[in-house]
Short mmCIF file of N, CA and C in Angstrom, two decimals:
data_model
loop_
_atom_site.label_atom_id
_atom_site.label_comp_id
_atom_site.label_asym_id
_atom_site.label_seq_id
_atom_site.Cartn_x
_atom_site.Cartn_y
_atom_site.Cartn_z
N MET Y 16 162.21 128.03 115.86
CA MET Y 16 163.04 126.85 116.10
C MET Y 16 162.20 125.74 116.71
N ASN Y 17 161.32 125.21 115.93
CA ASN Y 17 160.50 124.09 116.36
C ASN Y 17 161.01 122.85 115.65
N THR Y 18 160.99 121.73 116.31
CA THR Y 18 161.52 120.49 115.75
C THR Y 18 160.58 119.34 116.02
N LYS Y 19 160.44 118.46 115.03
CA LYS Y 19 159.72 117.21 115.21
C LYS Y 19 160.73 116.09 115.22
N LEU Y 20 160.54 115.17 116.12
CA LEU Y 20 161.41 114.01 116.20
C LEU Y 20 160.60 112.78 115.80
N HIS Y 21 161.10 112.05 114.82
CA HIS Y 21 160.46 110.83 114.35
C HIS Y 21 161.34 109.68 114.83
N ALA Y 22 160.72 108.61 115.32
CA ALA Y 22 161.49 107.50 115.88
C ALA Y 22 160.89 106.17 115.48
N ILE Y 23 161.77 105.21 115.28
CA ILE Y 23 161.38 103.82 115.15
C ILE Y 23 161.78 103.16 116.46
N CYS Y 24 160.82 102.53 117.11
CA CYS Y 24 161.08 101.90 118.41
C CYS Y 24 160.77 100.41 118.32
N ASP Y 25 161.38 99.64 119.21
CA ASP Y 25 161.06 98.22 119.29
C ASP Y 25 159.82 98.03 120.13
N SER Y 26 159.45 96.79 120.40
CA SER Y 26 158.21 96.52 121.12
C SER Y 26 158.25 96.96 122.58
N GLN Y 27 159.44 97.21 123.12
CA GLN Y 27 159.56 97.66 124.49
C GLN Y 27 159.69 99.18 124.61
N GLY Y 28 159.62 99.87 123.48
CA GLY Y 28 159.68 101.33 123.50
C GLY Y 28 161.08 101.89 123.44
N ARG Y 29 162.07 101.07 123.12
CA ARG Y 29 163.45 101.56 123.00
C ARG Y 29 163.69 102.06 121.58
N PRO Y 30 164.22 103.25 121.41
CA PRO Y 30 164.43 103.79 120.07
C PRO Y 30 165.52 103.05 119.31
N LEU Y 31 165.24 102.74 118.06
CA LEU Y 31 166.20 102.09 117.18
C LEU Y 31 166.77 103.05 116.15
N ASN Y 32 165.93 103.98 115.68
CA ASN Y 32 166.35 104.94 114.68
C ASN Y 32 165.62 106.26 114.92
N LEU Y 33 166.34 107.35 114.75
CA LEU Y 33 165.77 108.68 114.99
C LEU Y 33 165.97 109.57 113.77
N PHE Y 34 165.03 110.47 113.57
CA PHE Y 34 165.12 111.43 112.47
C PHE Y 34 164.45 112.71 112.90
N ALA Y 35 165.11 113.82 112.73
CA ALA Y 35 164.56 115.12 113.14
C ALA Y 35 164.22 115.95 111.90
N THR Y 36 163.06 116.62 111.95
CA THR Y 36 162.65 117.52 110.88
C THR Y 36 162.25 118.85 111.51
N ALA Y 37 162.08 119.84 110.66
CA ALA Y 37 161.59 121.13 111.14
C ALA Y 37 160.13 120.97 111.58
N GLY Y 38 159.69 121.79 112.49
CA GLY Y 38 158.37 121.67 113.06
C GLY Y 38 157.23 121.86 112.08
N GLN Y 39 157.43 122.67 111.04
CA GLN Y 39 156.36 122.94 110.10
C GLN Y 39 156.30 121.91 108.97
N VAL Y 40 157.22 120.96 108.96
CA VAL Y 40 157.27 119.95 107.91
C VAL Y 40 156.28 118.83 108.22
N SER Y 41 155.68 118.29 107.18
CA SER Y 41 154.71 117.21 107.34
C SER Y 41 155.37 115.94 107.90
N ASP Y 42 154.57 115.13 108.58
CA ASP Y 42 155.07 113.87 109.11
C ASP Y 42 155.42 112.88 108.00
N TYR Y 43 154.91 113.10 106.81
CA TYR Y 43 155.21 112.22 105.69
C TYR Y 43 156.69 112.24 105.35
N ILE Y 44 157.36 113.36 105.56
CA ILE Y 44 158.79 113.46 105.28
C ILE Y 44 159.56 112.51 106.20
N GLY Y 45 159.21 112.52 107.48
CA GLY Y 45 159.85 111.62 108.43
C GLY Y 45 159.55 110.17 108.12
N ALA Y 46 158.32 109.89 107.70
CA ALA Y 46 157.94 108.52 107.35
C ALA Y 46 158.73 108.04 106.15
N ARG Y 47 158.88 108.90 105.16
CA ARG Y 47 159.63 108.52 103.95
C ARG Y 47 161.10 108.28 104.28
N ALA Y 48 161.66 109.10 105.18
CA ALA Y 48 163.07 108.96 105.52
C ALA Y 48 163.35 107.69 106.32
N LEU Y 49 162.43 107.30 107.17
CA LEU Y 49 162.66 106.13 108.02
C LEU Y 49 162.14 104.83 107.41
N LEU Y 50 161.46 104.89 106.30
CA LEU Y 50 160.86 103.71 105.70
C LEU Y 50 161.89 102.65 105.33
N SER Y 51 163.02 103.08 104.81
CA SER Y 51 164.03 102.11 104.36
C SER Y 51 164.73 101.42 105.54
N SER Y 52 164.68 102.01 106.73
CA SER Y 52 165.38 101.43 107.87
C SER Y 52 164.45 100.66 108.82
N LEU Y 53 163.24 100.36 108.37
CA LEU Y 53 162.33 99.60 109.21
C LEU Y 53 162.83 98.17 109.38
N PRO Y 54 162.82 97.65 110.61
CA PRO Y 54 163.23 96.26 110.80
C PRO Y 54 162.13 95.30 110.35
N LYS Y 55 162.46 94.00 110.35
CA LYS Y 55 161.46 92.98 110.00
C LYS Y 55 160.50 92.82 111.17
N VAL Y 56 159.29 93.32 111.00
CA VAL Y 56 158.27 93.25 112.04
C VAL Y 56 156.94 92.85 111.42
N ASP Y 57 156.00 92.48 112.27
CA ASP Y 57 154.66 92.13 111.78
C ASP Y 57 153.75 93.35 111.74
N TRP Y 58 153.86 94.23 112.74
CA TRP Y 58 152.98 95.38 112.87
C TRP Y 58 153.79 96.67 113.02
N LEU Y 59 153.21 97.76 112.54
CA LEU Y 59 153.77 99.09 112.78
C LEU Y 59 152.67 99.94 113.40
N LEU Y 60 152.93 100.47 114.58
CA LEU Y 60 151.98 101.36 115.24
C LEU Y 60 152.40 102.78 114.94
N GLY Y 61 151.50 103.58 114.46
CA GLY Y 61 151.84 104.94 114.09
C GLY Y 61 150.75 105.93 114.47
N ASP Y 62 151.12 107.17 114.52
CA ASP Y 62 150.22 108.27 114.84
C ASP Y 62 149.38 108.61 113.61
N ARG Y 63 148.32 109.39 113.82
CA ARG Y 63 147.46 109.82 112.72
C ARG Y 63 148.24 110.59 111.66
N GLY Y 64 149.31 111.25 112.05
CA GLY Y 64 150.09 112.04 111.11
C GLY Y 64 150.73 111.21 110.02
N TYR Y 65 150.86 109.90 110.26
CA TYR Y 65 151.48 109.01 109.29
C TYR Y 65 150.45 108.30 108.41
N ASP Y 66 149.21 108.72 108.47
CA ASP Y 66 148.16 108.10 107.68
C ASP Y 66 148.21 108.62 106.25
N ALA Y 67 148.71 107.78 105.37
CA ALA Y 67 148.75 108.10 103.94
C ALA Y 67 148.64 106.79 103.17
N ASP Y 68 147.98 106.83 102.06
CA ASP Y 68 147.80 105.62 101.27
C ASP Y 68 149.13 105.08 100.76
N TRP Y 69 150.03 105.97 100.32
CA TRP Y 69 151.32 105.52 99.82
C TRP Y 69 152.14 104.86 100.93
N PHE Y 70 152.03 105.35 102.17
CA PHE Y 70 152.77 104.77 103.29
C PHE Y 70 152.20 103.40 103.64
N ARG Y 71 150.90 103.28 103.63
CA ARG Y 71 150.27 101.98 103.91
C ARG Y 71 150.65 100.96 102.84
N GLU Y 72 150.70 101.39 101.58
CA GLU Y 72 151.10 100.48 100.49
C GLU Y 72 152.57 100.07 100.63
N ALA Y 73 153.43 101.01 101.00
CA ALA Y 73 154.85 100.69 101.18
C ALA Y 73 155.04 99.70 102.32
N LEU Y 74 154.27 99.85 103.39
CA LEU Y 74 154.34 98.90 104.49
C LEU Y 74 153.84 97.53 104.05
N LYS Y 75 152.78 97.53 103.28
CA LYS Y 75 152.21 96.27 102.79
C LYS Y 75 153.21 95.53 101.91
N ASP Y 76 153.94 96.29 101.08
CA ASP Y 76 154.96 95.69 100.21
C ASP Y 76 156.08 95.04 101.02
N LYS Y 77 156.35 95.58 102.20
CA LYS Y 77 157.39 95.02 103.07
C LYS Y 77 156.85 93.90 103.96
N GLY Y 78 155.56 93.64 103.88
CA GLY Y 78 154.96 92.59 104.69
C GLY Y 78 154.62 93.04 106.10
N ILE Y 79 154.44 94.34 106.28
CA ILE Y 79 154.14 94.91 107.59
C ILE Y 79 152.69 95.38 107.58
N ARG Y 80 151.95 95.02 108.62
CA ARG Y 80 150.57 95.49 108.74
C ARG Y 80 150.56 96.80 109.53
N ALA Y 81 149.82 97.76 109.05
CA ALA Y 81 149.78 99.09 109.67
C ALA Y 81 148.65 99.16 110.69
N CYS Y 82 148.97 99.70 111.85
CA CYS Y 82 147.96 99.99 112.87
C CYS Y 82 148.01 101.51 113.08
N ILE Y 83 147.44 102.21 112.12
CA ILE Y 83 147.46 103.67 112.11
C ILE Y 83 146.03 104.15 111.93
N PRO Y 84 145.51 104.92 112.88
CA PRO Y 84 144.15 105.43 112.68
C PRO Y 84 144.10 106.43 111.53
N GLY Y 85 142.98 106.49 110.87
CA GLY Y 85 142.84 107.41 109.75
C GLY Y 85 142.68 108.85 110.20
N ARG Y 86 143.09 109.75 109.34
CA ARG Y 86 142.89 111.17 109.62
C ARG Y 86 141.40 111.49 109.63
N LYS Y 87 141.06 112.53 110.31
CA LYS Y 87 139.64 112.90 110.42
C LYS Y 87 139.09 113.42 109.09
N GLN Y 88 139.96 113.93 108.22
CA GLN Y 88 139.50 114.45 106.93
C GLN Y 88 139.28 113.34 105.90
N ARG Y 89 139.66 112.12 106.22
CA ARG Y 89 139.52 111.01 105.29
C ARG Y 89 138.06 110.75 104.98
N LYS Y 90 137.75 110.58 103.71
CA LYS Y 90 136.36 110.35 103.32
C LYS Y 90 135.93 108.92 103.63
N LYS Y 91 136.83 107.97 103.44
CA LYS Y 91 136.54 106.57 103.74
C LYS Y 91 137.32 106.18 104.98
N ALA Y 92 136.62 105.73 106.01
CA ALA Y 92 137.28 105.38 107.27
C ALA Y 92 138.21 104.18 107.09
N VAL Y 93 139.31 104.20 107.84
CA VAL Y 93 140.30 103.13 107.80
C VAL Y 93 140.15 102.30 109.06
N LYS Y 94 140.10 100.99 108.90
CA LYS Y 94 140.00 100.12 110.06
C LYS Y 94 141.39 99.88 110.64
N TYR Y 95 141.47 99.87 111.96
CA TYR Y 95 142.72 99.57 112.64
C TYR Y 95 142.38 98.88 113.95
N ASP Y 96 143.34 98.18 114.50
CA ASP Y 96 143.16 97.42 115.74
C ASP Y 96 143.30 98.37 116.93
N LYS Y 97 142.19 98.78 117.52
CA LYS Y 97 142.22 99.75 118.61
C LYS Y 97 142.93 99.20 119.84
N ARG Y 98 142.78 97.93 120.07
CA ARG Y 98 143.44 97.31 121.22
C ARG Y 98 144.96 97.34 121.07
N ARG Y 99 145.43 97.02 119.88
CA ARG Y 99 146.87 97.04 119.62
C ARG Y 99 147.40 98.48 119.63
N TYR Y 100 146.57 99.41 119.14
CA TYR Y 100 147.00 100.82 119.07
C TYR Y 100 147.26 101.40 120.46
N LYS Y 101 146.62 100.87 121.49
CA LYS Y 101 146.85 101.37 122.85
C LYS Y 101 148.27 101.12 123.33
N ARG Y 102 148.96 100.19 122.70
CA ARG Y 102 150.35 99.91 123.07
C ARG Y 102 151.31 101.01 122.60
N ARG Y 103 150.79 101.93 121.81
CA ARG Y 103 151.63 103.03 121.33
C ARG Y 103 152.07 103.95 122.47
N ASN Y 104 151.47 103.79 123.63
CA ASN Y 104 151.85 104.63 124.76
C ASN Y 104 153.31 104.42 125.14
N ARG Y 105 153.88 103.27 124.79
CA ARG Y 105 155.30 103.03 125.07
C ARG Y 105 156.18 104.03 124.32
N ILE Y 106 155.76 104.38 123.13
CA ILE Y 106 156.52 105.36 122.35
C ILE Y 106 156.39 106.74 122.98
N GLU Y 107 155.19 107.08 123.42
CA GLU Y 107 154.98 108.37 124.09
C GLU Y 107 155.77 108.44 125.39
N ILE Y 108 155.88 107.33 126.11
CA ILE Y 108 156.68 107.29 127.33
C ILE Y 108 158.15 107.52 126.99
N MET Y 109 158.62 106.97 125.86
CA MET Y 109 160.00 107.18 125.43
C MET Y 109 160.26 108.66 125.17
N PHE Y 110 159.32 109.34 124.50
CA PHE Y 110 159.50 110.77 124.26
C PHE Y 110 159.47 111.55 125.57
N GLY Y 111 158.65 111.14 126.51
CA GLY Y 111 158.61 111.80 127.82
C GLY Y 111 159.91 111.63 128.58
N ARG Y 112 160.49 110.44 128.51
CA ARG Y 112 161.77 110.21 129.20
C ARG Y 112 162.89 111.01 128.54
N LEU Y 113 162.82 111.18 127.24
CA LEU Y 113 163.82 112.01 126.56
C LEU Y 113 163.75 113.45 127.05
N LYS Y 114 162.54 113.93 127.30
CA LYS Y 114 162.37 115.31 127.74
C LYS Y 114 162.81 115.53 129.18
N ASP Y 115 163.12 114.46 129.90
CA ASP Y 115 163.72 114.61 131.23
C ASP Y 115 165.12 115.21 131.13
N TRP Y 116 165.74 115.03 129.98
CA TRP Y 116 167.05 115.64 129.74
C TRP Y 116 166.81 117.09 129.34
N ARG Y 117 167.28 117.98 130.14
CA ARG Y 117 167.00 119.40 129.94
C ARG Y 117 167.50 119.91 128.60
N ARG Y 118 168.64 119.42 128.17
CA ARG Y 118 169.19 119.86 126.90
C ARG Y 118 168.27 119.49 125.74
N VAL Y 119 167.62 118.36 125.83
CA VAL Y 119 166.70 117.92 124.78
C VAL Y 119 165.38 118.68 124.88
N ALA Y 120 164.87 118.83 126.10
CA ALA Y 120 163.56 119.46 126.29
C ALA Y 120 163.55 120.93 125.87
N THR Y 121 164.63 121.64 126.13
CA THR Y 121 164.66 123.08 125.83
C THR Y 121 165.37 123.39 124.52
N ARG Y 122 165.98 122.41 123.91
CA ARG Y 122 166.73 122.57 122.66
C ARG Y 122 167.69 123.76 122.71
N TYR Y 123 168.75 123.56 123.47
CA TYR Y 123 169.79 124.58 123.53
C TYR Y 123 170.53 124.72 122.21
N ASP Y 124 170.65 123.64 121.50
CA ASP Y 124 171.48 123.62 120.29
C ASP Y 124 170.72 124.18 119.09
N ARG Y 125 171.34 125.10 118.40
CA ARG Y 125 170.71 125.65 117.21
C ARG Y 125 170.94 124.76 116.00
N CYS Y 126 172.08 124.12 115.95
CA CYS Y 126 172.42 123.25 114.82
C CYS Y 126 171.65 121.93 114.94
N PRO Y 127 170.93 121.53 113.89
CA PRO Y 127 170.16 120.28 113.97
C PRO Y 127 171.01 119.04 114.19
N LYS Y 128 172.22 119.03 113.63
CA LYS Y 128 173.10 117.87 113.81
C LYS Y 128 173.53 117.72 115.26
N VAL Y 129 173.82 118.82 115.90
CA VAL Y 129 174.23 118.78 117.30
C VAL Y 129 173.03 118.39 118.18
N PHE Y 130 171.86 118.90 117.85
CA PHE Y 130 170.66 118.56 118.60
C PHE Y 130 170.34 117.07 118.48
N LEU Y 131 170.42 116.53 117.26
CA LEU Y 131 170.17 115.11 117.07
C LEU Y 131 171.24 114.26 117.76
N SER Y 132 172.46 114.76 117.82
CA SER Y 132 173.52 114.06 118.55
C SER Y 132 173.22 114.02 120.04
N ALA Y 133 172.69 115.11 120.58
CA ALA Y 133 172.31 115.14 122.00
C ALA Y 133 171.18 114.15 122.27
N ILE Y 134 170.25 114.05 121.35
CA ILE Y 134 169.16 113.09 121.50
C ILE Y 134 169.69 111.67 121.43
N ALA Y 135 170.61 111.41 120.50
CA ALA Y 135 171.19 110.08 120.38
C ALA Y 135 171.96 109.70 121.65
N LEU Y 136 172.68 110.66 122.21
CA LEU Y 136 173.40 110.41 123.46
C LEU Y 136 172.42 110.10 124.59
N ALA Y 137 171.35 110.87 124.66
CA ALA Y 137 170.35 110.67 125.72
C ALA Y 137 169.69 109.29 125.59
N THR Y 138 169.33 108.90 124.37
CA THR Y 138 168.70 107.59 124.19
C THR Y 138 169.66 106.46 124.50
N THR Y 139 170.92 106.64 124.18
CA THR Y 139 171.91 105.62 124.49
C THR Y 139 172.05 105.43 125.99
N VAL Y 140 172.13 106.51 126.70
CA VAL Y 140 172.29 106.43 128.16
C VAL Y 140 171.02 105.89 128.82
N ILE Y 141 169.86 106.37 128.39
CA ILE Y 141 168.61 105.95 129.02
C ILE Y 141 168.28 104.49 128.73
N TYR Y 142 168.43 104.06 127.49
CA TYR Y 142 167.91 102.76 127.10
C TYR Y 142 168.94 101.67 126.85
N TRP Y 143 170.14 102.02 126.48
CA TRP Y 143 171.06 100.99 126.03
C TRP Y 143 172.27 100.78 126.94
N LEU Y 144 172.47 101.60 127.95
CA LEU Y 144 173.59 101.37 128.88
C LEU Y 144 173.13 100.79 130.19
#
């Protein structure tokens, strides 16, 4: 029962959209699911797990510049703005604050829908109320 949580956050680290996948599933699945709900932004900061040529092209088609470091297995290195990438810590802080909620950190719920509902409730209370 391992779970990955994918999130779209604003510039202040507040979650706008959430998507949960099984732990063994690639990050590309989460990227594909959240791609259609991306807001109008100039930059997207992402983890190495989201480094894919098709994802970079999809972002480019939407007019979004990607700040995603390349995977280590990549034959041709990808340039990214290292200074801008340091701002991704806001997203990591958001995940840390979510884990302050015991129900989210320990995943009491077996049903993925109930677990995602608990996460949505936690994000609403932490960031939007």
